[in-house]
Tab-separated table of C-alpha atoms in Angstrom:
chain	number	residue	atom	x	y	z
A	1	UNK	CA	87.652	-40.739	-4.703
A	2	UNK	CA	85.385	-38.361	-5.865
A	3	UNK	CA	81.480	-38.657	-5.118
A	4	UNK	CA	80.673	-39.306	-8.422
A	5	UNK	CA	82.397	-40.712	-11.925
A	6	UNK	CA	80.965	-40.671	-15.428
A	7	UNK	CA	81.925	-43.482	-18.139
A	8	UNK	CA	80.183	-43.698	-21.613
A	9	UNK	CA	80.251	-46.593	-23.844
A	10	UNK	CA	78.860	-46.761	-27.160
A	11	UNK	CA	79.890	-49.859	-28.443
A	12	UNK	CA	80.659	-53.439	-26.736
A	13	UNK	CA	84.077	-52.791	-27.244
A	14	UNK	CA	83.967	-49.665	-25.055
A	15	UNK	CA	81.977	-51.788	-22.349
A	16	UNK	CA	84.509	-54.520	-22.396
A	17	UNK	CA	87.356	-52.200	-21.750
A	18	UNK	CA	85.500	-50.017	-18.940
A	19	UNK	CA	84.378	-52.876	-17.158
A	20	UNK	CA	87.587	-53.327	-15.399
A	21	UNK	CA	88.041	-50.231	-15.010
A	22	UNK	CA	84.716	-49.886	-13.203
A	23	UNK	CA	85.218	-52.930	-11.057
A	24	UNK	CA	88.243	-51.749	-9.407
A	25	UNK	CA	86.725	-48.266	-8.699
A	26	UNK	CA	83.720	-49.623	-7.571
A	27	UNK	CA	85.739	-51.994	-5.193
A	28	UNK	CA	87.772	-49.090	-3.806
A	29	UNK	CA	84.627	-46.799	-3.527
A	30	UNK	CA	83.367	-49.931	-1.529
A	31	UNK	CA	85.865	-49.425	1.408
A	32	UNK	CA	84.156	-45.935	2.009
A	33	UNK	CA	80.691	-47.803	2.502
A	34	UNK	CA	77.642	-48.356	0.028
A	35	UNK	CA	77.624	-46.954	-3.265
A	36	UNK	CA	75.196	-46.611	-5.988
A	37	UNK	CA	75.783	-47.904	-9.242
A	38	UNK	CA	73.592	-46.234	-12.181
A	39	UNK	CA	73.011	-47.141	-15.516
A	40	UNK	CA	71.065	-44.679	-17.902
A	41	UNK	CA	71.024	-43.482	-21.402
A	42	UNK	CA	72.737	-40.237	-22.427
A	43	UNK	CA	70.392	-37.143	-21.477
A	44	UNK	CA	70.631	-33.914	-23.549
A	45	UNK	CA	74.100	-32.759	-24.790
A	46	UNK	CA	76.003	-29.559	-24.273
A	47	UNK	CA	75.601	-28.712	-27.937
A	48	UNK	CA	71.777	-28.921	-27.391
A	49	UNK	CA	71.556	-26.579	-24.336
A	50	UNK	CA	73.876	-23.686	-26.146
A	51	UNK	CA	71.489	-23.954	-29.073
A	52	UNK	CA	68.338	-23.503	-27.317
A	53	UNK	CA	69.799	-21.117	-24.740
A	54	UNK	CA	71.094	-18.910	-27.893
A	55	UNK	CA	67.306	-19.316	-29.333
A	56	UNK	CA	65.834	-18.059	-26.025
A	57	UNK	CA	68.048	-15.286	-25.645
A	58	UNK	CA	66.884	-14.183	-29.379
A	59	UNK	CA	63.397	-14.653	-28.753
A	60	UNK	CA	63.801	-12.831	-25.202
A	61	UNK	CA	65.868	-10.030	-26.910
A	62	UNK	CA	63.538	-9.433	-29.862
A	63	UNK	CA	60.195	-10.261	-28.417
A	64	UNK	CA	59.973	-9.915	-24.819
A	65	UNK	CA	62.238	-7.230	-23.522
A	66	UNK	CA	59.910	-6.079	-20.567
A	67	UNK	CA	60.048	-9.651	-19.207
A	68	UNK	CA	63.335	-11.573	-17.547
A	69	UNK	CA	64.902	-13.977	-19.401
A	70	UNK	CA	63.855	-16.593	-16.841
A	71	UNK	CA	60.428	-15.676	-17.303
A	72	UNK	CA	60.714	-16.019	-20.944
A	73	UNK	CA	62.352	-19.637	-20.965
A	74	UNK	CA	59.537	-20.326	-18.327
A	75	UNK	CA	56.801	-19.566	-20.793
A	76	UNK	CA	58.690	-21.111	-23.641
A	77	UNK	CA	59.016	-24.609	-21.184
A	78	UNK	CA	55.542	-24.354	-20.390
A	79	UNK	CA	54.432	-23.897	-23.788
A	80	UNK	CA	56.496	-26.714	-24.901
A	81	UNK	CA	55.510	-29.169	-22.271
A	82	UNK	CA	51.779	-28.534	-23.138
A	83	UNK	CA	52.248	-28.895	-27.164
A	84	UNK	CA	54.284	-32.506	-26.257
A	85	UNK	CA	51.107	-33.593	-23.869
A	86	UNK	CA	48.701	-32.705	-26.676
A	87	UNK	CA	50.647	-34.510	-29.196
A	88	UNK	CA	50.462	-37.543	-26.891
A	89	UNK	CA	54.154	-37.786	-25.872
A	90	UNK	CA	54.334	-35.805	-22.403
A	91	UNK	CA	57.817	-35.036	-21.075
A	92	UNK	CA	59.427	-37.856	-18.900
A	93	UNK	CA	59.994	-35.144	-16.167
A	94	UNK	CA	56.912	-32.849	-16.330
A	95	UNK	CA	55.992	-29.912	-14.199
A	96	UNK	CA	53.419	-30.050	-11.358
A	97	UNK	CA	50.918	-28.178	-9.705
A	98	UNK	CA	51.138	-27.742	-5.959
A	99	UNK	CA	48.570	-26.070	-3.364
A	100	UNK	CA	50.173	-23.421	-1.279
A	101	UNK	CA	47.979	-23.990	1.857
A	102	UNK	CA	48.985	-20.649	3.384
A	103	UNK	CA	48.260	-18.487	0.270
A	104	UNK	CA	45.396	-20.813	-0.938
A	105	UNK	CA	46.916	-20.819	-4.908
A	106	UNK	CA	48.092	-23.303	-6.942
A	107	UNK	CA	51.565	-22.807	-7.783
A	108	UNK	CA	53.012	-24.234	-10.441
A	109	UNK	CA	56.502	-25.737	-11.032
A	110	UNK	CA	57.644	-26.034	-14.349
A	111	UNK	CA	59.955	-28.696	-15.814
A	112	UNK	CA	63.470	-28.695	-15.763
A	113	UNK	CA	65.692	-28.385	-19.034
A	114	UNK	CA	68.290	-29.936	-17.068
A	115	UNK	CA	65.787	-32.866	-17.082
A	116	UNK	CA	65.253	-33.168	-20.824
A	117	UNK	CA	66.062	-36.242	-22.244
A	118	UNK	CA	68.139	-35.989	-25.657
A	119	UNK	CA	65.101	-36.436	-27.657
A	120	UNK	CA	62.939	-33.998	-25.556
A	121	UNK	CA	65.814	-31.494	-26.118
A	122	UNK	CA	65.765	-32.026	-29.743
A	123	UNK	CA	61.882	-31.514	-29.844
A	124	UNK	CA	62.531	-28.137	-27.801
A	125	UNK	CA	64.950	-27.015	-30.520
A	126	UNK	CA	62.418	-27.561	-33.306
A	127	UNK	CA	59.566	-26.031	-30.946
A	128	UNK	CA	61.576	-22.743	-30.248
A	129	UNK	CA	62.398	-22.513	-34.352
A	130	UNK	CA	58.822	-22.582	-35.101
A	131	UNK	CA	57.836	-20.134	-32.209
A	132	UNK	CA	60.440	-17.923	-33.433
A	133	UNK	CA	59.212	-18.024	-36.888
A	134	UNK	CA	55.684	-17.095	-35.647
A	135	UNK	CA	57.199	-14.210	-33.538
A	136	UNK	CA	59.517	-13.071	-36.604
A	137	UNK	CA	62.470	-13.619	-34.949
A	138	UNK	CA	65.853	-13.056	-36.513
A	139	UNK	CA	68.592	-15.405	-35.477
A	140	UNK	CA	71.465	-14.185	-34.146
A	141	UNK	CA	75.048	-14.937	-35.095
A	142	UNK	CA	75.454	-17.010	-31.691
A	143	UNK	CA	72.016	-19.027	-32.204
A	144	UNK	CA	73.375	-19.600	-35.981
A	145	UNK	CA	76.724	-20.832	-34.842
A	146	UNK	CA	75.527	-23.430	-32.146
A	147	UNK	CA	73.123	-24.805	-34.720
A	148	UNK	CA	75.798	-25.564	-37.133
A	149	UNK	CA	77.715	-27.338	-34.551
A	150	UNK	CA	74.530	-28.927	-33.440
A	151	UNK	CA	73.898	-30.208	-36.883
A	152	UNK	CA	77.421	-31.485	-37.345
A	153	UNK	CA	77.076	-33.023	-34.099
A	154	UNK	CA	73.577	-34.791	-34.878
A	155	UNK	CA	75.278	-36.103	-38.467
A	156	UNK	CA	77.729	-37.840	-36.733
């Protein structure tokens, strides 16, 4: 048996169909020892990731080529986290400042986009659009295509 199994229920019908399957797998899994069973709301989706990575790529290529893409992403995520905090809706998994006792300076660990909730990822996309407009970014075909897929998924 794999280490982790994922099921999604969107209705009571889905749940009633999945419960016997989940119960059977859990019973089998218990043969190997204790198990964790987790219930959670869906986090961001792959379409959201594709969209904001394409947008970050456009902002990097058009405005900040002297920096690495990872550096530009770190700055954008930090700015987004600060804006969310100012609005009174801080990220569920915010960054943190940690004291480096050896170098005697604070080290900032930025929030991780992998831990964004669906709502936060949607807000991040809106933040990136506003930032891109402020910077005069012309969105690439890749970013526009990802946006069309994203819009269709949100409408469904």
